[in-house]
PDB file of C-alpha atoms in Angstrom:
ATOM      1  CA  UNK A   1     120.107  99.212   9.790  1.00 32.00           C
ATOM      2  CA  UNK A   2     123.046 101.568   9.803  1.00 32.00           C
ATOM      3  CA  UNK A   3     123.794 103.892  12.717  1.00 26.00           C
ATOM      4  CA  UNK A   4     126.395 106.591  12.425  1.00 29.00           C
ATOM      5  CA  UNK A   5     127.737 109.524  14.390  1.00 26.00           C
ATOM      6  CA  UNK A   6     127.659 112.702  12.318  1.00 30.00           C
ATOM      7  CA  UNK A   7     128.960 116.259  12.464  1.00 26.00           C
ATOM      8  CA  UNK A   8     127.632 119.172  10.409  1.00 28.00           C
ATOM      9  CA  UNK A   9     130.365 121.386   8.959  1.00 30.00           C
ATOM     10  CA  UNK A  10     129.979 125.011   7.889  1.00 28.00           C
ATOM     11  CA  UNK A  11     133.535 125.365   6.657  1.00 29.00           C
ATOM     12  CA  UNK A  12     132.589 124.874   3.006  1.00 32.00           C
ATOM     13  CA  UNK A  13     129.568 126.092   1.101  1.00 33.00           C
ATOM     14  CA  UNK A  14     127.816 122.785   0.522  1.00 38.00           C
ATOM     15  CA  UNK A  15     125.918 120.352   2.709  1.00 48.00           C
ATOM     16  CA  UNK A  16     128.542 118.117   4.295  1.00 49.00           C
ATOM     17  CA  UNK A  17     128.282 115.567   7.064  1.00 51.00           C
ATOM     18  CA  UNK A  18     131.235 113.775   8.657  1.00 51.00           C
ATOM     19  CA  UNK A  19     130.134 110.625  10.447  1.00 53.00           C
ATOM     20  CA  UNK A  20     131.860 108.024  12.576  1.00 57.00           C
ATOM     21  CA  UNK A  21     130.379 104.759  13.796  1.00 63.00           C
ATOM     22  CA  UNK A  22     131.020 103.558  17.337  1.00 75.00           C
ATOM     23  CA  UNK A  23     130.297  99.919  18.140  1.00 79.00           C
ATOM     24  CA  UNK A  24     130.801  97.820  21.256  1.00 81.00           C
ATOM     25  CA  UNK A  25     132.217  94.361  21.875  1.00 79.00           C
ATOM     26  CA  UNK A  26     130.613  91.737  24.133  1.00 79.00           C
ATOM     27  CA  UNK A  27     132.399  93.260  27.146  1.00 80.00           C
ATOM     28  CA  UNK A  28     130.991  96.735  26.494  1.00 81.00           C
ATOM     29  CA  UNK A  29     134.266  98.193  25.216  1.00 83.00           C
ATOM     30  CA  UNK A  30     133.806 100.819  22.535  1.00 81.00           C
ATOM     31  CA  UNK A  31     135.304 100.139  19.117  1.00 77.00           C
ATOM     32  CA  UNK A  32     136.029 102.779  16.502  1.00 73.00           C
ATOM     33  CA  UNK A  33     134.139 102.216  13.267  1.00 72.00           C
ATOM     34  CA  UNK A  34     134.448 103.772   9.814  1.00 78.00           C
ATOM     35  CA  UNK A  35     134.352 107.463   8.957  1.00 77.00           C
ATOM     36  CA  UNK A  36     131.441 108.345   6.686  1.00 79.00           C
ATOM     37  CA  UNK A  37     131.611 111.580   4.703  1.00 82.00           C
ATOM     38  CA  UNK A  38     128.470 112.768   2.944  1.00 80.00           C
ATOM     39  CA  UNK A  39     128.373 115.651   0.480  1.00 84.00           C
ATOM     40  CA  UNK A  40     125.615 116.968  -1.768  1.00 84.00           C
ATOM     41  CA  UNK A  41     125.944 119.388  -4.644  1.00 86.00           C
ATOM     42  CA  UNK A  42     122.828 120.097  -6.692  1.00 88.00           C
ATOM     43  CA  UNK A  43     121.163 116.794  -7.637  1.00 91.00           C
ATOM     44  CA  UNK A  44     124.211 114.645  -6.795  1.00 93.00           C
ATOM     45  CA  UNK A  45     124.876 113.107  -3.373  1.00 91.00           C
ATOM     46  CA  UNK A  46     128.115 111.258  -2.552  1.00 92.00           C
ATOM     47  CA  UNK A  47     128.817 109.072   0.500  1.00 90.00           C
ATOM     48  CA  UNK A  48     132.417 107.940   1.086  1.00 91.00           C
ATOM     49  CA  UNK A  49     133.354 105.380   3.740  1.00 90.00           C
ATOM     50  CA  UNK A  50     136.902 105.374   5.135  1.00 89.00           C
ATOM     51  CA  UNK A  51     138.361 102.611   7.325  1.00 87.00           C
ATOM     52  CA  UNK A  52     141.382 102.798   9.604  1.00 83.00           C
ATOM     53  CA  UNK A  53     143.929 100.417   8.018  1.00 84.00           C
ATOM     54  CA  UNK A  54     147.549 100.222   9.234  1.00 84.00           C
ATOM     55  CA  UNK A  55     147.178 103.543  11.002  1.00 82.00           C
ATOM     56  CA  UNK A  56     145.788 105.461   8.029  1.00 86.00           C
ATOM     57  CA  UNK A  57     142.323 106.254   6.711  1.00 86.00           C
ATOM     58  CA  UNK A  58     141.597 104.446   3.467  1.00 90.00           C
ATOM     59  CA  UNK A  59     138.483 104.897   1.347  1.00 92.00           C
ATOM     60  CA  UNK A  60     136.852 101.462   1.128  1.00 94.00           C
ATOM     61  CA  UNK A  61     133.586 102.360  -0.589  1.00 96.00           C
ATOM     62  CA  UNK A  62     131.853 105.219  -2.349  1.00 96.00           C
ATOM     63  CA  UNK A  63     128.188 105.669  -3.277  1.00 96.00           C
ATOM     64  CA  UNK A  64     127.128 108.383  -5.721  1.00 97.00           C
ATOM     65  CA  UNK A  65     123.437 109.020  -6.396  1.00 97.00           C
ATOM     66  CA  UNK A  66     122.438 111.458  -9.106  1.00 97.00           C
ATOM     67  CA  UNK A  67     119.023 112.633 -10.255  1.00 97.00           C
ATOM     68  CA  UNK A  68     119.330 112.586 -14.037  1.00 97.00           C
ATOM     69  CA  UNK A  69     115.841 113.875 -14.715  1.00 96.00           C
ATOM     70  CA  UNK A  70     112.865 114.891 -12.592  1.00 96.00           C
ATOM     71  CA  UNK A  71     109.630 116.421 -13.869  1.00 96.00           C
ATOM     72  CA  UNK A  72     105.855 116.056 -13.687  1.00 95.00           C
ATOM     73  CA  UNK A  73     106.029 112.720 -15.563  1.00 95.00           C
ATOM     74  CA  UNK A  74     108.523 111.046 -13.234  1.00 97.00           C
ATOM     75  CA  UNK A  75     112.246 110.871 -12.707  1.00 97.00           C
ATOM     76  CA  UNK A  76     115.444 108.982 -13.556  1.00 98.00           C
ATOM     77  CA  UNK A  77     118.025 108.230 -10.846  1.00 98.00           C
ATOM     78  CA  UNK A  78     121.523 106.826 -11.386  1.00 98.00           C
ATOM     79  CA  UNK A  79     123.328 105.175  -8.458  1.00 98.00           C
ATOM     80  CA  UNK A  80     127.015 104.177  -8.577  1.00 97.00           C
ATOM     81  CA  UNK A  81     128.461 101.929  -5.856  1.00 97.00           C
ATOM     82  CA  UNK A  82     132.225 101.397  -5.815  1.00 97.00           C
ATOM     83  CA  UNK A  83     134.440  99.368  -3.480  1.00 96.00           C
ATOM     84  CA  UNK A  84     138.217  99.642  -3.077  1.00 95.00           C
ATOM     85  CA  UNK A  85     141.001  97.484  -1.642  1.00 93.00           C
ATOM     86  CA  UNK A  86     143.298  98.477   1.241  1.00 90.00           C
ATOM     87  CA  UNK A  87     145.517 100.407  -1.190  1.00 88.00           C
ATOM     88  CA  UNK A  88     142.639 102.364  -2.692  1.00 87.00           C
ATOM     89  CA  UNK A  89     142.536 100.411  -5.964  1.00 90.00           C
ATOM     90  CA  UNK A  90     139.029  99.767  -7.414  1.00 91.00           C
ATOM     91  CA  UNK A  91     137.534  96.331  -6.692  1.00 93.00           C
ATOM     92  CA  UNK A  92     133.940  96.340  -7.905  1.00 94.00           C
ATOM     93  CA  UNK A  93     131.480  98.757  -9.444  1.00 96.00           C
ATOM     94  CA  UNK A  94     127.694  98.443  -9.311  1.00 97.00           C
ATOM     95  CA  UNK A  95     125.515 100.810 -11.320  1.00 98.00           C
ATOM     96  CA  UNK A  96     121.734 101.011 -10.934  1.00 98.00           C
ATOM     97  CA  UNK A  97     119.544 103.083 -13.231  1.00 98.00           C
ATOM     98  CA  UNK A  98     115.958 103.530 -12.058  1.00 98.00           C
ATOM     99  CA  UNK A  99     113.264 105.220 -14.139  1.00 98.00           C
ATOM    100  CA  UNK A 100     109.886 106.043 -12.600  1.00 98.00           C
ATOM    101  CA  UNK A 101     106.961 106.929 -14.855  1.00 97.00           C
ATOM    102  CA  UNK A 102     103.942 108.413 -13.113  1.00 96.00           C
ATOM    103  CA  UNK A 103     100.515 107.134 -14.095  1.00 94.00           C
ATOM    104  CA  UNK A 104      97.048 108.418 -13.297  1.00 93.00           C
ATOM    105  CA  UNK A 105      96.460 105.486 -10.935  1.00 95.00           C
ATOM    106  CA  UNK A 106     100.002 104.732  -9.822  1.00 96.00           C
ATOM    107  CA  UNK A 107     103.415 104.371 -11.399  1.00 97.00           C
ATOM    108  CA  UNK A 108     105.677 102.145 -13.505  1.00 98.00           C
ATOM    109  CA  UNK A 109     109.280 101.668 -12.334  1.00 98.00           C
ATOM    110  CA  UNK A 110     112.029 100.202 -14.524  1.00 98.00           C
ATOM    111  CA  UNK A 111     115.364  99.347 -12.888  1.00 98.00           C
ATOM    112  CA  UNK A 112     118.548  97.924 -14.430  1.00 98.00           C
ATOM    113  CA  UNK A 113     121.597  96.822 -12.447  1.00 98.00           C
ATOM    114  CA  UNK A 114     125.042  96.735 -14.092  1.00 97.00           C
ATOM    115  CA  UNK A 115     128.196  95.122 -12.664  1.00 96.00           C
ATOM    116  CA  UNK A 116     131.768  95.411 -13.896  1.00 93.00           C
ATOM    117  CA  UNK A 117     133.398  92.343 -15.455  1.00 89.00           C
ATOM    118  CA  UNK A 118     137.034  91.254 -15.198  1.00 85.00           C
ATOM    119  CA  UNK A 119     137.969  93.863 -17.817  1.00 85.00           C
ATOM    120  CA  UNK A 120     136.195  96.639 -15.951  1.00 86.00           C
ATOM    121  CA  UNK A 121     133.333  96.945 -18.434  1.00 92.00           C
ATOM    122  CA  UNK A 122     129.810  97.342 -17.054  1.00 94.00           C
ATOM    123  CA  UNK A 123     127.320  94.690 -18.137  1.00 93.00           C
ATOM    124  CA  UNK A 124     123.639  94.303 -17.134  1.00 95.00           C
ATOM    125  CA  UNK A 125     123.100  91.597 -14.507  1.00 95.00           C
ATOM    126  CA  UNK A 126     119.475  92.240 -13.527  1.00 97.00           C
ATOM    127  CA  UNK A 127     116.381  94.031 -14.780  1.00 98.00           C
ATOM    128  CA  UNK A 128     113.112  94.601 -12.990  1.00 98.00           C
ATOM    129  CA  UNK A 129     109.779  96.206 -13.770  1.00 98.00           C
ATOM    130  CA  UNK A 130     107.329  97.239 -11.065  1.00 98.00           C
ATOM    131  CA  UNK A 131     103.718  98.216 -11.736  1.00 98.00           C
ATOM    132  CA  UNK A 132     101.953 100.101  -8.933  1.00 98.00           C
ATOM    133  CA  UNK A 133      98.204 100.602  -9.172  1.00 98.00           C
ATOM    134  CA  UNK A 134      95.879 102.294  -6.670  1.00 97.00           C
ATOM    135  CA  UNK A 135      92.130 101.787  -6.490  1.00 96.00           C
ATOM    136  CA  UNK A 136      90.571 103.547  -3.523  1.00 96.00           C
ATOM    137  CA  UNK A 137      92.167 102.204  -0.343  1.00 96.00           C
ATOM    138  CA  UNK A 138      93.776  99.248  -2.146  1.00 98.00           C
ATOM    139  CA  UNK A 139      97.239  99.302  -3.701  1.00 98.00           C
ATOM    140  CA  UNK A 140      98.547  96.445  -5.852  1.00 98.00           C
ATOM    141  CA  UNK A 141     102.241  96.108  -6.690  1.00 98.00           C
ATOM    142  CA  UNK A 142     103.528  93.615  -9.267  1.00 98.00           C
ATOM    143  CA  UNK A 143     107.279  93.175  -9.808  1.00 98.00           C
ATOM    144  CA  UNK A 144     109.020  91.044 -12.447  1.00 98.00           C
ATOM    145  CA  UNK A 145     112.766  90.324 -12.068  1.00 98.00           C
ATOM    146  CA  UNK A 146     114.898  89.151 -15.009  1.00 97.00           C
ATOM    147  CA  UNK A 147     118.481  87.910 -15.156  1.00 96.00           C
ATOM    148  CA  UNK A 148     120.674  86.898 -18.120  1.00 94.00           C
ATOM    149  CA  UNK A 149     121.041  83.225 -18.997  1.00 88.00           C
ATOM    150  CA  UNK A 150     124.191  81.541 -20.319  1.00 85.00           C
ATOM    151  CA  UNK A 151     123.432  82.827 -23.822  1.00 84.00           C
ATOM    152  CA  UNK A 152     123.035  86.395 -22.440  1.00 79.00           C
ATOM    153  CA  UNK A 153     119.287  86.459 -23.092  1.00 91.00           C
ATOM    154  CA  UNK A 154     117.216  87.725 -20.155  1.00 94.00           C
ATOM    155  CA  UNK A 155     114.799  85.343 -18.444  1.00 95.00           C
ATOM    156  CA  UNK A 156     112.211  85.896 -15.720  1.00 96.00           C
ATOM    157  CA  UNK A 157     113.561  84.431 -12.468  1.00 96.00           C
ATOM    158  CA  UNK A 158     111.155  85.933  -9.939  1.00 97.00           C
ATOM    159  CA  UNK A 159     107.761  87.576  -9.644  1.00 98.00           C
ATOM    160  CA  UNK A 160     106.295  89.351  -6.628  1.00 98.00           C
ATOM    161  CA  UNK A 161     102.635  90.279  -6.196  1.00 98.00           C
ATOM    162  CA  UNK A 162     101.569  92.479  -3.281  1.00 98.00           C
ATOM    163  CA  UNK A 163      98.189  93.806  -2.197  1.00 98.00           C
ATOM    164  CA  UNK A 164      97.825  96.427   0.528  1.00 98.00           C
ATOM    165  CA  UNK A 165      94.544  97.599   2.053  1.00 98.00           C
ATOM    166  CA  UNK A 166      94.626 100.836   4.048  1.00 96.00           C
ATOM    167  CA  UNK A 167      92.261 102.262   6.625  1.00 95.00           C
ATOM    168  CA  UNK A 168      92.740 105.405   8.750  1.00 93.00           C
ATOM    169  CA  UNK A 169      94.690 103.603  11.493  1.00 95.00           C
ATOM    170  CA  UNK A 170      95.567 100.234  10.004  1.00 97.00           C
ATOM    171  CA  UNK A 171      97.155  98.526   7.019  1.00 97.00           C
ATOM    172  CA  UNK A 172      97.023  94.902   5.838  1.00 98.00           C
ATOM    173  CA  UNK A 173      99.547  93.743   3.253  1.00 98.00           C
ATOM    174  CA  UNK A 174      99.905  90.335   1.623  1.00 98.00           C
ATOM    175  CA  UNK A 175     102.900  89.572  -0.620  1.00 98.00           C
ATOM    176  CA  UNK A 176     103.670  86.428  -2.606  1.00 98.00           C
ATOM    177  CA  UNK A 177     107.007  85.676  -4.275  1.00 97.00           C
ATOM    178  CA  UNK A 178     107.244  83.192  -7.166  1.00 97.00           C
ATOM    179  CA  UNK A 179     110.565  81.636  -8.190  1.00 95.00           C
ATOM    180  CA  UNK A 180     111.671  78.952 -10.624  1.00 91.00           C
ATOM    181  CA  UNK A 181     111.067  75.449  -9.289  1.00 88.00           C
ATOM    182  CA  UNK A 182     113.100  72.333 -10.137  1.00 85.00           C
ATOM    183  CA  UNK A 183     110.945  71.804 -13.241  1.00 89.00           C
ATOM    184  CA  UNK A 184     111.596  75.355 -14.443  1.00 88.00           C
ATOM    185  CA  UNK A 185     108.116  76.755 -13.824  1.00 93.00           C
ATOM    186  CA  UNK A 186     107.394  79.740 -11.604  1.00 95.00           C
ATOM    187  CA  UNK A 187     105.899  78.550  -8.315  1.00 94.00           C
ATOM    188  CA  UNK A 188     105.044  80.151  -4.971  1.00 95.00           C
ATOM    189  CA  UNK A 189     108.223  80.165  -2.877  1.00 95.00           C
ATOM    190  CA  UNK A 190     107.585  82.714  -0.145  1.00 96.00           C
ATOM    191  CA  UNK A 191     104.719  84.636   1.400  1.00 97.00           C
ATOM    192  CA  UNK A 192     104.707  87.602   3.777  1.00 98.00           C
ATOM    193  CA  UNK A 193     101.727  88.936   5.713  1.00 98.00           C
ATOM    194  CA  UNK A 194     102.071  92.301   7.464  1.00 98.00           C
ATOM    195  CA  UNK A 195      99.527  93.860   9.821  1.00 98.00           C
ATOM    196  CA  UNK A 196     100.147  97.453  10.916  1.00 98.00           C
ATOM    197  CA  UNK A 197      98.158  99.606  13.344  1.00 98.00           C
ATOM    198  CA  UNK A 198      98.492 103.100  14.783  1.00 96.00           C
ATOM    199  CA  UNK A 199      96.999 104.356  18.028  1.00 95.00           C
ATOM    200  CA  UNK A 200      98.054 107.798  19.167  1.00 94.00           C
ATOM    201  CA  UNK A 201     101.868 108.006  19.395  1.00 94.00           C
ATOM    202  CA  UNK A 202     102.248 104.206  19.151  1.00 96.00           C
ATOM    203  CA  UNK A 203     102.582 102.194  15.953  1.00 97.00           C
ATOM    204  CA  UNK A 204     102.663  98.398  15.873  1.00 98.00           C
ATOM    205  CA  UNK A 205     103.552  95.948  13.125  1.00 98.00           C
ATOM    206  CA  UNK A 206     103.296  92.166  12.972  1.00 98.00           C
ATOM    207  CA  UNK A 207     105.115  90.593  10.007  1.00 98.00           C
ATOM    208  CA  UNK A 208     104.997  86.848   9.297  1.00 97.00           C
ATOM    209  CA  UNK A 209     107.203  85.176   6.672  1.00 96.00           C
ATOM    210  CA  UNK A 210     106.371  81.761   5.229  1.00 95.00           C
ATOM    211  CA  UNK A 211     108.814  79.721   3.122  1.00 93.00           C
ATOM    212  CA  UNK A 212     108.700  76.303   1.481  1.00 89.00           C
ATOM    213  CA  UNK A 213     109.446  73.314   3.695  1.00 86.00           C
ATOM    214  CA  UNK A 214     110.884  69.975   2.638  1.00 84.00           C
ATOM    215  CA  UNK A 215     107.359  68.731   1.923  1.00 84.00           C
ATOM    216  CA  UNK A 216     106.736  71.587  -0.516  1.00 85.00           C
ATOM    217  CA  UNK A 217     104.285  73.352   1.802  1.00 89.00           C
ATOM    218  CA  UNK A 218     104.615  76.884   3.161  1.00 91.00           C
ATOM    219  CA  UNK A 219     105.778  77.018   6.781  1.00 92.00           C
ATOM    220  CA  UNK A 220     106.043  79.949   9.168  1.00 93.00           C
ATOM    221  CA  UNK A 221     109.795  80.567   9.420  1.00 93.00           C
ATOM    222  CA  UNK A 222     109.960  84.032  10.968  1.00 94.00           C
ATOM    223  CA  UNK A 223     107.690  86.455  12.775  1.00 96.00           C
ATOM    224  CA  UNK A 224     108.661  90.007  13.688  1.00 97.00           C
ATOM    225  CA  UNK A 225     106.653  92.149  16.104  1.00 98.00           C
ATOM    226  CA  UNK A 226     107.636  95.826  16.137  1.00 98.00           C
ATOM    227  CA  UNK A 227     106.318  98.438  18.573  1.00 98.00           C
ATOM    228  CA  UNK A 228     107.347 102.084  18.272  1.00 97.00           C
ATOM    229  CA  UNK A 229     106.406 105.053  20.462  1.00 96.00           C
ATOM    230  CA  UNK A 230     107.226 108.608  19.383  1.00 93.00           C
ATOM    231  CA  UNK A 231     107.263 111.558  21.749  1.00 91.00           C
ATOM    232  CA  UNK A 232     106.205 115.132  20.833  1.00 90.00           C
ATOM    233  CA  UNK A 233     109.838 116.323  20.791  1.00 87.00           C
ATOM    234  CA  UNK A 234     110.791 113.654  18.226  1.00 87.00           C
ATOM    235  CA  UNK A 235     112.340 111.188  20.681  1.00 92.00           C
ATOM    236  CA  UNK A 236     111.419 107.628  19.814  1.00 94.00           C
ATOM    237  CA  UNK A 237     111.717 104.140  21.271  1.00 96.00           C
ATOM    238  CA  UNK A 238     111.333 101.047  19.096  1.00 97.00           C
ATOM    239  CA  UNK A 239     111.359  97.415  20.213  1.00 98.00           C
ATOM    240  CA  UNK A 240     111.632  94.568  17.712  1.00 97.00           C
ATOM    241  CA  UNK A 241     110.825  91.023  18.866  1.00 97.00           C
ATOM    242  CA  UNK A 242     111.951  88.263  16.502  1.00 97.00           C
ATOM    243  CA  UNK A 243     110.302  84.841  16.695  1.00 95.00           C
ATOM    244  CA  UNK A 244     111.433  81.676  14.880  1.00 92.00           C
ATOM    245  CA  UNK A 245     110.339  78.038  15.281  1.00 85.00           C
ATOM    246  CA  UNK A 246     113.845  76.882  16.179  1.00 71.00           C
ATOM    247  CA  UNK A 247     117.151  78.358  17.243  1.00 59.00           C
ATOM    248  CA  UNK A 248     119.725  78.607  14.426  1.00 54.00           C
ATOM    249  CA  UNK A 249     121.579  75.336  14.077  1.00 52.00           C
ATOM    250  CA  UNK A 250     119.005  73.365  16.083  1.00 55.00           C
ATOM    251  CA  UNK A 251     116.821  70.981  14.099  1.00 51.00           C
ATOM    252  CA  UNK A 252     113.174  70.827  15.136  1.00 51.00           C
ATOM    253  CA  UNK A 253     109.839  69.592  13.850  1.00 54.00           C
ATOM    254  CA  UNK A 254     107.957  71.468  11.151  1.00 56.00           C
ATOM    255  CA  UNK A 255     105.033  72.114  13.494  1.00 58.00           C
ATOM    256  CA  UNK A 256     107.110  73.638  16.300  1.00 68.00           C
ATOM    257  CA  UNK A 257     105.699  76.935  17.543  1.00 79.00           C
ATOM    258  CA  UNK A 258     107.661  80.178  17.071  1.00 86.00           C
ATOM    259  CA  UNK A 259     109.534  81.330  20.149  1.00 90.00           C
ATOM    260  CA  UNK A 260     111.168  84.649  20.987  1.00 93.00           C
ATOM    261  CA  UNK A 261     114.771  84.330  19.807  1.00 93.00           C
ATOM    262  CA  UNK A 262     115.992  87.930  19.691  1.00 95.00           C
ATOM    263  CA  UNK A 263     114.951  91.343  20.946  1.00 97.00           C
ATOM    264  CA  UNK A 264     116.296  94.561  19.463  1.00 97.00           C
ATOM    265  CA  UNK A 265     115.799  98.022  20.968  1.00 97.00           C
ATOM    266  CA  UNK A 266     116.375 101.347  19.199  1.00 95.00           C
ATOM    267  CA  UNK A 267     116.214 104.442  21.395  1.00 95.00           C
ATOM    268  CA  UNK A 268     116.447 107.963  19.995  1.00 92.00           C
ATOM    269  CA  UNK A 269     116.760 111.040  22.187  1.00 91.00           C
ATOM    270  CA  UNK A 270     116.443 114.541  20.767  1.00 88.00           C
ATOM    271  CA  UNK A 271     118.975 117.066  22.078  1.00 84.00           C
ATOM    272  CA  UNK A 272     119.353 120.806  21.595  1.00 81.00           C
ATOM    273  CA  UNK A 273     121.555 120.396  18.506  1.00 78.00           C
ATOM    274  CA  UNK A 274     120.667 116.952  17.152  1.00 79.00           C
ATOM    275  CA  UNK A 275     119.911 113.412  18.254  1.00 83.00           C
ATOM    276  CA  UNK A 276     121.492 110.606  20.261  1.00 85.00           C
ATOM    277  CA  UNK A 277     120.703 107.010  19.244  1.00 88.00           C
ATOM    278  CA  UNK A 278     121.415 103.785  21.102  1.00 91.00           C
ATOM    279  CA  UNK A 279     121.009 100.219  19.805  1.00 93.00           C
ATOM    280  CA  UNK A 280     120.826  97.232  22.161  1.00 95.00           C
ATOM    281  CA  UNK A 281     120.074  93.549  21.567  1.00 95.00           C
ATOM    282  CA  UNK A 282     119.147  90.480  23.596  1.00 95.00           C
ATOM    283  CA  UNK A 283     119.988  87.019  22.250  1.00 93.00           C
ATOM    284  CA  UNK A 284     119.556  83.492  23.689  1.00 90.00           C
ATOM    285  CA  UNK A 285     121.492  82.831  26.877  1.00 88.00           C
ATOM    286  CA  UNK A 286     124.461  80.486  26.452  1.00 85.00           C
ATOM    287  CA  UNK A 287     123.318  78.290  29.335  1.00 88.00           C
ATOM    288  CA  UNK A 288     119.652  78.249  28.307  1.00 87.00           C
ATOM    289  CA  UNK A 289     118.830  78.764  24.590  1.00 82.00           C
ATOM    290  CA  UNK A 290     115.126  79.129  25.439  1.00 83.00           C
ATOM    291  CA  UNK A 291     115.768  82.282  27.485  1.00 90.00           C
ATOM    292  CA  UNK A 292     117.088  85.649  26.351  1.00 93.00           C
ATOM    293  CA  UNK A 293     120.215  86.950  28.028  1.00 92.00           C
ATOM    294  CA  UNK A 294     120.918  90.422  29.358  1.00 92.00           C
ATOM    295  CA  UNK A 295     120.752  93.414  26.969  1.00 93.00           C
ATOM    296  CA  UNK A 296     123.993  94.095  25.100  1.00 93.00           C
ATOM    297  CA  UNK A 297     124.763  97.556  23.756  1.00 93.00           C
ATOM    298  CA  UNK A 298     125.704  97.426  20.082  1.00 90.00           C
ATOM    299  CA  UNK A 299     126.223 101.056  19.154  1.00 87.00           C
ATOM    300  CA  UNK A 300     125.743 104.700  20.071  1.00 86.00           C
ATOM    301  CA  UNK A 301     125.218 107.514  17.614  1.00 80.00           C
ATOM    302  CA  UNK A 302     125.373 111.285  17.961  1.00 77.00           C
ATOM    303  CA  UNK A 303     124.053 113.348  15.080  1.00 75.00           C
ATOM    304  CA  UNK A 304     124.295 117.129  14.761  1.00 70.00           C
ATOM    305  CA  UNK A 305     122.845 119.467  12.167  1.00 64.00           C
ATOM    306  CA  UNK A 306     120.403 118.648   9.382  1.00 62.00           C
ATOM    307  CA  UNK A 307     120.942 114.904   9.748  1.00 57.00           C
ATOM    308  CA  UNK A 308     118.973 115.105  12.990  1.00 45.00           C
ATOM    309  CA  UNK A 309     115.745 115.528  11.013  1.00 44.00           C
ATOM    310  CA  UNK A 310     114.873 112.020   9.737  1.00 43.00           C
TER     311      UNK A 310
END
């Protein structure tokens, strides 16, 4: 999740936001992050990131997103991501073309990712097709991902099947990811189960991720419990509790129960001219890995203008 500090400028006649990220070290000292400049003209939005290098601001990345076509049948979006070295010379270019075709009962989405080679030419490195179908309160989503082989022919490397059942104040979603096994066949490699509920201003979500263990069976490897409360004025507080069976780097048994390993808090306050966001985190105490330490502030964000409405 990215948190930035933004300013809305009326000097020029287009929507422009100048943003700066402020982060904090372990002692609470504020560090100056990158400048983020966002501009939008017509159907094209550009986000440039500038870092302070040797006392000067250098553009390190640029993202341009353009709506090529949009009508009653769907739309086509082109996204260009570019990175630059400390002297401003281009390093890498990533181009993603996404085409969405609306259907009576859902949509079909085709996406192709291109990456520049050593000569600077763009070549396809991934293709995906997503079929979304709705039947009453049930939505099924099937995604097929292809990548080129050594002979440049595309081959299916991953499939994802998701089913979501909605009710007025709840949602149950089950997703299964299939990847190539050692024998080359597609086999279940990961499963995610998400339960979401809403009661008044509070929303809750419990997400469990299962991955293959050494014995080839699915094991619970991560559980995330998210609770968010939104106030009438738009202020919001969100707490994310992350559970894992073992601390990173500590080997444990496959049947060990998940324990709380990290707690993240996102607080948003609405002001007269924008919003103020604060991110804090609690991680295991150095002296006792089974207990979370004191909250540590990670970043603050002040946003003014249109960016306050999110």
